[in-house]
Amino acid sequence: IHLNKLQKTNTDYQITIMKLQQAHTDLQNETNKLKAQTNPVPNPDNSIKNIDFSANIRSFIIAEENRDFNLIYSFFSPKISRYYDIDNPNYSKLKNRYEYLWNITRNSRNTILDIKKINEFTYDLETEFEYYNIKKKMVITVHSYVRFLFDNNGKIIETYEIK
């Protein structure tokens, strides 16, 4: 009887090890899929293919809603060339713009309606932007389309409203 118990324990142990090995393999595969989606993989010609930067847009929007300027700034390329009506903005110009807007609004949030991939590095965001205007003392909702252009590293080099 003692030998049968030992054999059953050994079998259970082997099954547990096989399940853990499969779970580890599944986790590695899922991790590799996520890395492929979020990390640019250069091809031999140094271009990037099959990369989806829509997650970058979603994360950027969350950073804006949280009003975390340092996090927001981390989404921009060092070579940013356009932020709406500001050409070649630097850190202080962007920070001033965000702080100005945050001082005249409260409770801002975006409802993402759609993100369309135009080409490898260009995306159009359709959103409902809602905020409380402190001066007007009212909630305002704006339906807008915003274009994002990314560099090879998934950093924003341009963003502006499109009609």
PDB file of N, CA, C and O in Angstrom, residues 37-108:
ATOM      1  N   GLN A  37       4.130  43.327 -30.495  1.00  0.00           N
ATOM      2  CA  GLN A  37       3.135  44.371 -30.738  1.00  0.00           C
ATOM      3  C   GLN A  37       3.618  45.743 -30.295  1.00  0.00           C
ATOM      4  O   GLN A  37       3.263  46.746 -30.886  1.00  0.00           O
ATOM      5  N   THR A  38       4.419  45.786 -29.234  1.00  0.00           N
ATOM      6  CA  THR A  38       4.751  47.083 -28.650  1.00  0.00           C
ATOM      7  C   THR A  38       6.173  47.544 -28.912  1.00  0.00           C
ATOM      8  O   THR A  38       6.458  48.721 -28.760  1.00  0.00           O
ATOM      9  N   ASN A  39       7.068  46.638 -29.281  1.00  0.00           N
ATOM     10  CA  ASN A  39       8.454  47.035 -29.509  1.00  0.00           C
ATOM     11  C   ASN A  39       8.791  46.978 -30.988  1.00  0.00           C
ATOM     12  O   ASN A  39       8.617  45.944 -31.610  1.00  0.00           O
ATOM     13  N   PRO A  40       9.258  48.071 -31.539  1.00  0.00           N
ATOM     14  CA  PRO A  40       9.634  48.062 -32.943  1.00  0.00           C
ATOM     15  C   PRO A  40      10.741  47.046 -33.202  1.00  0.00           C
ATOM     16  O   PRO A  40      11.680  46.939 -32.428  1.00  0.00           O
ATOM     17  N   VAL A  41      10.582  46.299 -34.272  1.00  0.00           N
ATOM     18  CA  VAL A  41      11.594  45.319 -34.655  1.00  0.00           C
ATOM     19  C   VAL A  41      12.131  45.724 -36.017  1.00  0.00           C
ATOM     20  O   VAL A  41      11.445  45.597 -37.017  1.00  0.00           O
ATOM     21  N   PRO A  42      13.361  46.263 -36.057  1.00  0.00           N
ATOM     22  CA  PRO A  42      13.896  46.705 -37.336  1.00  0.00           C
ATOM     23  C   PRO A  42      14.122  45.524 -38.280  1.00  0.00           C
ATOM     24  O   PRO A  42      14.520  44.451 -37.866  1.00  0.00           O
ATOM     25  N   ASN A  43      13.804  45.750 -39.545  1.00  0.00           N
ATOM     26  CA  ASN A  43      14.116  44.801 -40.598  1.00  0.00           C
ATOM     27  C   ASN A  43      15.519  45.095 -41.092  1.00  0.00           C
ATOM     28  O   ASN A  43      16.105  46.114 -40.731  1.00  0.00           O
ATOM     29  N   PRO A  44      16.067  44.231 -41.942  1.00  0.00           N
ATOM     30  CA  PRO A  44      17.428  44.473 -42.434  1.00  0.00           C
ATOM     31  C   PRO A  44      17.608  45.862 -43.069  1.00  0.00           C
ATOM     32  O   PRO A  44      18.672  46.454 -42.980  1.00  0.00           O
ATOM     33  N   ASP A  45      16.545  46.409 -43.683  1.00  0.00           N
ATOM     34  CA  ASP A  45      16.664  47.737 -44.294  1.00  0.00           C
ATOM     35  C   ASP A  45      16.384  48.856 -43.291  1.00  0.00           C
ATOM     36  O   ASP A  45      16.219  50.005 -43.639  1.00  0.00           O
ATOM     37  N   ASN A  46      16.300  48.489 -41.991  1.00  0.00           N
ATOM     38  CA  ASN A  46      16.080  49.431 -40.885  1.00  0.00           C
ATOM     39  C   ASN A  46      14.667  50.006 -40.835  1.00  0.00           C
ATOM     40  O   ASN A  46      14.415  50.942 -40.116  1.00  0.00           O
ATOM     41  N   SER A  47      13.746  49.451 -41.632  1.00  0.00           N
ATOM     42  CA  SER A  47      12.358  49.881 -41.529  1.00  0.00           C
ATOM     43  C   SER A  47      11.656  48.997 -40.506  1.00  0.00           C
ATOM     44  O   SER A  47      12.192  47.989 -40.074  1.00  0.00           O
ATOM     45  N   ILE A  48      10.464  49.382 -40.143  1.00  0.00           N
ATOM     46  CA  ILE A  48       9.707  48.625 -39.163  1.00  0.00           C
ATOM     47  C   ILE A  48       8.418  48.169 -39.825  1.00  0.00           C
ATOM     48  O   ILE A  48       7.759  48.942 -40.499  1.00  0.00           O
ATOM     49  N   LYS A  49       8.067  46.912 -39.625  1.00  0.00           N
ATOM     50  CA  LYS A  49       6.865  46.377 -40.261  1.00  0.00           C
ATOM     51  C   LYS A  49       5.961  45.745 -39.209  1.00  0.00           C
ATOM     52  O   LYS A  49       6.414  45.223 -38.210  1.00  0.00           O
ATOM     53  N   ASN A  50       4.672  45.797 -39.494  1.00  0.00           N
ATOM     54  CA  ASN A  50       3.657  45.149 -38.665  1.00  0.00           C
ATOM     55  C   ASN A  50       3.688  45.585 -37.204  1.00  0.00           C
ATOM     56  O   ASN A  50       3.471  44.788 -36.317  1.00  0.00           O
ATOM     57  N   ILE A  51       3.985  46.819 -36.970  1.00  0.00           N
ATOM     58  CA  ILE A  51       3.969  47.360 -35.623  1.00  0.00           C
ATOM     59  C   ILE A  51       2.683  48.173 -35.470  1.00  0.00           C
ATOM     60  O   ILE A  51       2.292  48.913 -36.355  1.00  0.00           O
ATOM     61  N   ASP A  52       2.040  48.023 -34.334  1.00  0.00           N
ATOM     62  CA  ASP A  52       0.804  48.745 -34.081  1.00  0.00           C
ATOM     63  C   ASP A  52       1.028  49.703 -32.919  1.00  0.00           C
ATOM     64  O   ASP A  52       1.247  49.271 -31.790  1.00  0.00           O
ATOM     65  N   PHE A  53       0.989  50.999 -33.218  1.00  0.00           N
ATOM     66  CA  PHE A  53       1.211  52.014 -32.191  1.00  0.00           C
ATOM     67  C   PHE A  53      -0.085  52.497 -31.542  1.00  0.00           C
ATOM     68  O   PHE A  53      -0.067  53.462 -30.785  1.00  0.00           O
ATOM     69  N   SER A  54      -1.204  51.824 -31.809  1.00  0.00           N
ATOM     70  CA  SER A  54      -2.462  52.278 -31.212  1.00  0.00           C
ATOM     71  C   SER A  54      -2.430  52.171 -29.683  1.00  0.00           C
ATOM     72  O   SER A  54      -3.030  53.005 -28.994  1.00  0.00           O
ATOM     73  N   ALA A  55      -1.699  51.204 -29.147  1.00  0.00           N
ATOM     74  CA  ALA A  55      -1.571  51.102 -27.684  1.00  0.00           C
ATOM     75  C   ALA A  55      -0.829  52.314 -27.131  1.00  0.00           C
ATOM     76  O   ALA A  55      -1.122  52.778 -26.026  1.00  0.00           O
ATOM     77  N   ASN A  56       0.125  52.857 -27.903  1.00  0.00           N
ATOM     78  CA  ASN A  56       0.839  54.062 -27.479  1.00  0.00           C
ATOM     79  C   ASN A  56      -0.136  55.232 -27.365  1.00  0.00           C
ATOM     80  O   ASN A  56      -0.040  56.034 -26.435  1.00  0.00           O
ATOM     81  N   ILE A  57      -1.065  55.322 -28.314  1.00  0.00           N
ATOM     82  CA  ILE A  57      -2.061  56.407 -28.282  1.00  0.00           C
ATOM     83  C   ILE A  57      -2.942  56.255 -27.048  1.00  0.00           C
ATOM     84  O   ILE A  57      -3.190  57.226 -26.320  1.00  0.00           O
ATOM     85  N   ARG A  58      -3.399  55.045 -26.794  1.00  0.00           N
ATOM     86  CA  ARG A  58      -4.258  54.811 -25.619  1.00  0.00           C
ATOM     87  C   ARG A  58      -3.527  55.179 -24.322  1.00  0.00           C
ATOM     88  O   ARG A  58      -4.088  55.842 -23.453  1.00  0.00           O
ATOM     89  N   SER A  59      -2.268  54.785 -24.214  1.00  0.00           N
ATOM     90  CA  SER A  59      -1.480  55.108 -23.015  1.00  0.00           C
ATOM     91  C   SER A  59      -1.237  56.609 -22.899  1.00  0.00           C
ATOM     92  O   SER A  59      -1.268  57.170 -21.799  1.00  0.00           O
ATOM     93  N   PHE A  60      -1.003  57.255 -24.022  1.00  0.00           N
ATOM     94  CA  PHE A  60      -0.809  58.704 -24.049  1.00  0.00           C
ATOM     95  C   PHE A  60      -2.068  59.425 -23.551  1.00  0.00           C
ATOM     96  O   PHE A  60      -1.985  60.349 -22.728  1.00  0.00           O
ATOM     97  N   ILE A  61      -3.224  58.978 -24.008  1.00  0.00           N
ATOM     98  CA  ILE A  61      -4.499  59.575 -23.594  1.00  0.00           C
ATOM     99  C   ILE A  61      -4.693  59.404 -22.086  1.00  0.00           C
ATOM    100  O   ILE A  61      -5.126  60.322 -21.387  1.00  0.00           O
ATOM    101  N   ILE A  62      -4.354  58.248 -21.564  1.00  0.00           N
ATOM    102  CA  ILE A  62      -4.479  58.009 -20.113  1.00  0.00           C
ATOM    103  C   ILE A  62      -3.551  58.949 -19.349  1.00  0.00           C
ATOM    104  O   ILE A  62      -3.942  59.525 -18.330  1.00  0.00           O
ATOM    105  N   ALA A  63      -2.326  59.119 -19.838  1.00  0.00           N
ATOM    106  CA  ALA A  63      -1.386  60.041 -19.184  1.00  0.00           C
ATOM    107  C   ALA A  63      -1.944  61.462 -19.188  1.00  0.00           C
ATOM    108  O   ALA A  63      -1.820  62.190 -18.197  1.00  0.00           O
ATOM    109  N   GLU A  64      -2.571  61.866 -20.301  1.00  0.00           N
ATOM    110  CA  GLU A  64      -3.178  63.202 -20.355  1.00  0.00           C
ATOM    111  C   GLU A  64      -4.321  63.319 -19.349  1.00  0.00           C
ATOM    112  O   GLU A  64      -4.430  64.324 -18.651  1.00  0.00           O
ATOM    113  N   GLU A  65      -5.158  62.316 -19.283  1.00  0.00           N
ATOM    114  CA  GLU A  65      -6.280  62.358 -18.340  1.00  0.00           C
ATOM    115  C   GLU A  65      -5.802  62.407 -16.897  1.00  0.00           C
ATOM    116  O   GLU A  65      -6.431  63.034 -16.056  1.00  0.00           O
ATOM    117  N   ASN A  66      -4.668  61.779 -16.622  1.00  0.00           N
ATOM    118  CA  ASN A  66      -4.091  61.813 -15.272  1.00  0.00           C
ATOM    119  C   ASN A  66      -3.291  63.083 -15.007  1.00  0.00           C
ATOM    120  O   ASN A  66      -2.795  63.275 -13.893  1.00  0.00           O
ATOM    121  N   ARG A  67      -3.135  63.886 -16.034  1.00  0.00           N
ATOM    122  CA  ARG A  67      -2.423  65.171 -15.933  1.00  0.00           C
ATOM    123  C   ARG A  67      -1.009  64.996 -15.376  1.00  0.00           C
ATOM    124  O   ARG A  67      -0.558  65.769 -14.534  1.00  0.00           O
ATOM    125  N   ASP A  68      -0.340  64.001 -15.872  1.00  0.00           N
ATOM    126  CA  ASP A  68       1.030  63.688 -15.465  1.00  0.00           C
ATOM    127  C   ASP A  68       1.972  64.138 -16.582  1.00  0.00           C
ATOM    128  O   ASP A  68       2.237  63.377 -17.518  1.00  0.00           O
ATOM    129  N   PHE A  69       2.460  65.377 -16.493  1.00  0.00           N
ATOM    130  CA  PHE A  69       3.220  65.922 -17.608  1.00  0.00           C
ATOM    131  C   PHE A  69       4.494  65.139 -17.907  1.00  0.00           C
ATOM    132  O   PHE A  69       4.830  64.932 -19.073  1.00  0.00           O
ATOM    133  N   ASN A  70       5.215  64.699 -16.890  1.00  0.00           N
ATOM    134  CA  ASN A  70       6.445  63.945 -17.156  1.00  0.00           C
ATOM    135  C   ASN A  70       6.156  62.661 -17.928  1.00  0.00           C
ATOM    136  O   ASN A  70       6.902  62.294 -18.837  1.00  0.00           O
ATOM    137  N   LEU A  71       5.073  61.999 -17.570  1.00  0.00           N
ATOM    138  CA  LEU A  71       4.687  60.803 -18.312  1.00  0.00           C
ATOM    139  C   LEU A  71       4.248  61.177 -19.728  1.00  0.00           C
ATOM    140  O   LEU A  71       4.622  60.520 -20.699  1.00  0.00           O
ATOM    141  N   ILE A  72       3.467  62.227 -19.853  1.00  0.00           N
ATOM    142  CA  ILE A  72       3.035  62.704 -21.176  1.00  0.00           C
ATOM    143  C   ILE A  72       4.255  62.981 -22.046  1.00  0.00           C
ATOM    144  O   ILE A  72       4.340  62.524 -23.196  1.00  0.00           O
ATOM    145  N   TYR A  73       5.203  63.697 -21.500  1.00  0.00           N
ATOM    146  CA  TYR A  73       6.396  64.092 -22.270  1.00  0.00           C
ATOM    147  C   TYR A  73       7.201  62.871 -22.719  1.00  0.00           C
ATOM    148  O   TYR A  73       7.824  62.899 -23.781  1.00  0.00           O
ATOM    149  N   SER A  74       7.133  61.791 -21.954  1.00  0.00           N
ATOM    150  CA  SER A  74       7.883  60.582 -22.316  1.00  0.00           C
ATOM    151  C   SER A  74       7.366  59.937 -23.602  1.00  0.00           C
ATOM    152  O   SER A  74       8.061  59.134 -24.218  1.00  0.00           O
ATOM    153  N   PHE A  75       6.156  60.290 -24.032  1.00  0.00           N
ATOM    154  CA  PHE A  75       5.603  59.748 -25.272  1.00  0.00           C
ATOM    155  C   PHE A  75       6.110  60.479 -26.509  1.00  0.00           C
ATOM    156  O   PHE A  75       5.946  59.993 -27.626  1.00  0.00           O
ATOM    157  N   PHE A  76       6.715  61.653 -26.314  1.00  0.00           N
ATOM    158  CA  PHE A  76       7.169  62.455 -27.448  1.00  0.00           C
ATOM    159  C   PHE A  76       8.602  62.115 -27.839  1.00  0.00           C
ATOM    160  O   PHE A  76       9.447  61.852 -26.988  1.00  0.00           O
ATOM    161  N   SER A  77       8.848  62.168 -29.141  1.00  0.00           N
ATOM    162  CA  SER A  77      10.198  61.993 -29.666  1.00  0.00           C
ATOM    163  C   SER A  77      11.032  63.223 -29.331  1.00  0.00           C
ATOM    164  O   SER A  77      10.500  64.339 -29.285  1.00  0.00           O
ATOM    165  N   PRO A  78      12.330  63.051 -29.129  1.00  0.00           N
ATOM    166  CA  PRO A  78      13.193  64.227 -28.954  1.00  0.00           C
ATOM    167  C   PRO A  78      13.158  65.129 -30.201  1.00  0.00           C
ATOM    168  O   PRO A  78      13.477  66.301 -30.122  1.00  0.00           O
ATOM    169  N   LYS A  79      12.716  64.561 -31.314  1.00  0.00           N
ATOM    170  CA  LYS A  79      12.646  65.314 -32.576  1.00  0.00           C
ATOM    171  C   LYS A  79      11.210  65.708 -32.917  1.00  0.00           C
ATOM    172  O   LYS A  79      10.863  65.816 -34.095  1.00  0.00           O
ATOM    173  N   ILE A  80      10.388  65.963 -31.891  1.00  0.00           N
ATOM    174  CA  ILE A  80       9.000  66.367 -32.155  1.00  0.00           C
ATOM    175  C   ILE A  80       8.989  67.632 -32.997  1.00  0.00           C
ATOM    176  O   ILE A  80       9.707  68.591 -32.713  1.00  0.00           O
ATOM    177  N   SER A  81       8.172  67.618 -34.033  1.00  0.00           N
ATOM    178  CA  SER A  81       8.142  68.771 -34.942  1.00  0.00           C
ATOM    179  C   SER A  81       6.836  69.551 -34.880  1.00  0.00           C
ATOM    180  O   SER A  81       6.775  70.693 -35.327  1.00  0.00           O
ATOM    181  N   ARG A  82       5.768  68.923 -34.296  1.00  0.00           N
ATOM    182  CA  ARG A  82       4.500  69.649 -34.246  1.00  0.00           C
ATOM    183  C   ARG A  82       3.616  69.108 -33.132  1.00  0.00           C
ATOM    184  O   ARG A  82       3.443  67.900 -32.985  1.00  0.00           O
ATOM    185  N   TYR A  83       3.075  70.035 -32.369  1.00  0.00           N
ATOM    186  CA  TYR A  83       2.052  69.721 -31.384  1.00  0.00           C
ATOM    187  C   TYR A  83       0.924  70.719 -31.613  1.00  0.00           C
ATOM    188  O   TYR A  83       1.026  71.888 -31.229  1.00  0.00           O
ATOM    189  N   TYR A  84      -0.098  70.286 -32.317  1.00  0.00           N
ATOM    190  CA  TYR A  84      -1.214  71.138 -32.730  1.00  0.00           C
ATOM    191  C   TYR A  84      -0.679  72.388 -33.429  1.00  0.00           C
ATOM    192  O   TYR A  84      -0.107  72.272 -34.509  1.00  0.00           O
ATOM    193  N   ASP A  85      -0.816  73.563 -32.829  1.00  0.00           N
ATOM    194  CA  ASP A  85      -0.378  74.799 -33.500  1.00  0.00           C
ATOM    195  C   ASP A  85       1.046  75.213 -33.119  1.00  0.00           C
ATOM    196  O   ASP A  85       1.498  76.284 -33.537  1.00  0.00           O
ATOM    197  N   ILE A  86       1.762  74.398 -32.377  1.00  0.00           N
ATOM    198  CA  ILE A  86       3.127  74.741 -31.968  1.00  0.00           C
ATOM    199  C   ILE A  86       4.115  73.951 -32.831  1.00  0.00           C
ATOM    200  O   ILE A  86       4.118  72.718 -32.802  1.00  0.00           O
ATOM    201  N   ASP A  87       4.924  74.657 -33.593  1.00  0.00           N
ATOM    202  CA  ASP A  87       5.960  74.009 -34.395  1.00  0.00           C
ATOM    203  C   ASP A  87       7.230  73.845 -33.571  1.00  0.00           C
ATOM    204  O   ASP A  87       7.618  74.747 -32.827  1.00  0.00           O
ATOM    205  N   ASN A  88       7.871  72.694 -33.707  1.00  0.00           N
ATOM    206  CA  ASN A  88       9.116  72.377 -32.999  1.00  0.00           C
ATOM    207  C   ASN A  88       9.046  72.699 -31.504  1.00  0.00           C
ATOM    208  O   ASN A  88       9.896  73.420 -30.977  1.00  0.00           O
ATOM    209  N   PRO A  89       8.047  72.147 -30.821  1.00  0.00           N
ATOM    210  CA  PRO A  89       7.918  72.464 -29.390  1.00  0.00           C
ATOM    211  C   PRO A  89       9.024  71.811 -28.574  1.00  0.00           C
ATOM    212  O   PRO A  89       9.481  70.725 -28.883  1.00  0.00           O
ATOM    213  N   ASN A  90       9.439  72.518 -27.531  1.00  0.00           N
ATOM    214  CA  ASN A  90      10.398  71.939 -26.593  1.00  0.00           C
ATOM    215  C   ASN A  90       9.656  71.610 -25.290  1.00  0.00           C
ATOM    216  O   ASN A  90       8.452  71.826 -25.174  1.00  0.00           O
ATOM    217  N   TYR A  91      10.383  71.112 -24.321  1.00  0.00           N
ATOM    218  CA  TYR A  91       9.802  70.710 -23.049  1.00  0.00           C
ATOM    219  C   TYR A  91       8.992  71.845 -22.414  1.00  0.00           C
ATOM    220  O   TYR A  91       7.838  71.659 -22.017  1.00  0.00           O
ATOM    221  N   SER A  92       9.595  73.031 -22.314  1.00  0.00           N
ATOM    222  CA  SER A  92       8.917  74.123 -21.603  1.00  0.00           C
ATOM    223  C   SER A  92       7.681  74.623 -22.364  1.00  0.00           C
ATOM    224  O   SER A  92       6.668  74.951 -21.734  1.00  0.00           O
ATOM    225  N   LYS A  93       7.735  74.645 -23.700  1.00  0.00           N
ATOM    226  CA  LYS A  93       6.552  75.071 -24.466  1.00  0.00           C
ATOM    227  C   LYS A  93       5.399  74.086 -24.264  1.00  0.00           C
ATOM    228  O   LYS A  93       4.249  74.509 -24.094  1.00  0.00           O
ATOM    229  N   LEU A  94       5.710  72.813 -24.293  1.00  0.00           N
ATOM    230  CA  LEU A  94       4.664  71.814 -24.083  1.00  0.00           C
ATOM    231  C   LEU A  94       4.119  71.877 -22.659  1.00  0.00           C
ATOM    232  O   LEU A  94       2.905  71.841 -22.450  1.00  0.00           O
ATOM    233  N   LYS A  95       5.009  71.997 -21.691  1.00  0.00           N
ATOM    234  CA  LYS A  95       4.574  72.064 -20.301  1.00  0.00           C
ATOM    235  C   LYS A  95       3.686  73.289 -20.074  1.00  0.00           C
ATOM    236  O   LYS A  95       2.640  73.190 -19.410  1.00  0.00           O
ATOM    237  N   ASN A  96       4.083  74.427 -20.632  1.00  0.00           N
ATOM    238  CA  ASN A  96       3.270  75.645 -20.497  1.00  0.00           C
ATOM    239  C   ASN A  96       1.885  75.459 -21.103  1.00  0.00           C
ATOM    240  O   ASN A  96       0.886  75.898 -20.532  1.00  0.00           O
ATOM    241  N   ARG A  97       1.812  74.795 -22.275  1.00  0.00           N
ATOM    242  CA  ARG A  97       0.520  74.574 -22.919  1.00  0.00           C
ATOM    243  C   ARG A  97      -0.361  73.684 -22.060  1.00  0.00           C
ATOM    244  O   ARG A  97      -1.519  74.002 -21.814  1.00  0.00           O
ATOM    245  N   TYR A  98       0.187  72.591 -21.571  1.00  0.00           N
ATOM    246  CA  TYR A  98      -0.606  71.685 -20.742  1.00  0.00           C
ATOM    247  C   TYR A  98      -1.053  72.372 -19.460  1.00  0.00           C
ATOM    248  O   TYR A  98      -2.218  72.267 -19.062  1.00  0.00           O
ATOM    249  N   GLU A  99      -0.155  73.095 -18.793  1.00  0.00           N
ATOM    250  CA  GLU A  99      -0.522  73.756 -17.538  1.00  0.00           C
ATOM    251  C   GLU A  99      -1.587  74.825 -17.757  1.00  0.00           C
ATOM    252  O   GLU A  99      -2.491  74.985 -16.937  1.00  0.00           O
ATOM    253  N   TYR A 100      -1.487  75.541 -18.869  1.00  0.00           N
ATOM    254  CA  TYR A 100      -2.515  76.539 -19.197  1.00  0.00           C
ATOM    255  C   TYR A 100      -3.880  75.860 -19.330  1.00  0.00           C
ATOM    256  O   TYR A 100      -4.869  76.299 -18.730  1.00  0.00           O
ATOM    257  N   LEU A 101      -3.924  74.773 -20.099  1.00  0.00           N
ATOM    258  CA  LEU A 101      -5.191  74.062 -20.307  1.00  0.00           C
ATOM    259  C   LEU A 101      -5.709  73.454 -19.006  1.00  0.00           C
ATOM    260  O   LEU A 101      -6.918  73.490 -18.734  1.00  0.00           O
ATOM    261  N   TRP A 102      -4.825  72.924 -18.195  1.00  0.00           N
ATOM    262  CA  TRP A 102      -5.251  72.326 -16.936  1.00  0.00           C
ATOM    263  C   TRP A 102      -5.776  73.383 -15.964  1.00  0.00           C
ATOM    264  O   TRP A 102      -6.599  73.075 -15.107  1.00  0.00           O
ATOM    265  N   ASN A 103      -5.328  74.622 -16.094  1.00  0.00           N
ATOM    266  CA  ASN A 103      -5.800  75.695 -15.219  1.00  0.00           C
ATOM    267  C   ASN A 103      -7.183  76.211 -15.595  1.00  0.00           C
ATOM    268  O   ASN A 103      -7.830  76.870 -14.780  1.00  0.00           O
ATOM    269  N   ILE A 104      -7.628  75.940 -16.802  1.00  0.00           N
ATOM    270  CA  ILE A 104      -8.952  76.430 -17.216  1.00  0.00           C
ATOM    271  C   ILE A 104      -9.971  75.308 -17.374  1.00  0.00           C
ATOM    272  O   ILE A 104     -11.121  75.560 -17.732  1.00  0.00           O
ATOM    273  N   THR A 105      -9.549  74.067 -17.100  1.00  0.00           N
ATOM    274  CA  THR A 105     -10.465  72.927 -17.234  1.00  0.00           C
ATOM    275  C   THR A 105     -10.368  72.010 -16.020  1.00  0.00           C
ATOM    276  O   THR A 105      -9.379  72.001 -15.301  1.00  0.00           O
ATOM    277  N   ARG A 106     -11.407  71.220 -15.854  1.00  0.00           N
ATOM    278  CA  ARG A 106     -11.444  70.178 -14.822  1.00  0.00           C
ATOM    279  C   ARG A 106     -12.138  68.963 -15.430  1.00  0.00           C
ATOM    280  O   ARG A 106     -12.908  69.065 -16.384  1.00  0.00           O
ATOM    281  N   ASN A 107     -11.896  67.817 -14.808  1.00  0.00           N
ATOM    282  CA  ASN A 107     -12.606  66.580 -15.159  1.00  0.00           C
ATOM    283  C   ASN A 107     -12.576  66.262 -16.655  1.00  0.00           C
ATOM    284  O   ASN A 107     -13.577  65.841 -17.222  1.00  0.00           O
ATOM    285  N   SER A 108     -11.440  66.455 -17.267  1.00  0.00           N
ATOM    286  CA  SER A 108     -11.355  66.154 -18.698  1.00  0.00           C
ATOM    287  C   SER A 108     -11.175  64.659 -18.911  1.00  0.00           C
ATOM    288  O   SER A 108     -10.514  63.979 -18.131  1.00  0.00           O
TER     289      SER A 108
END
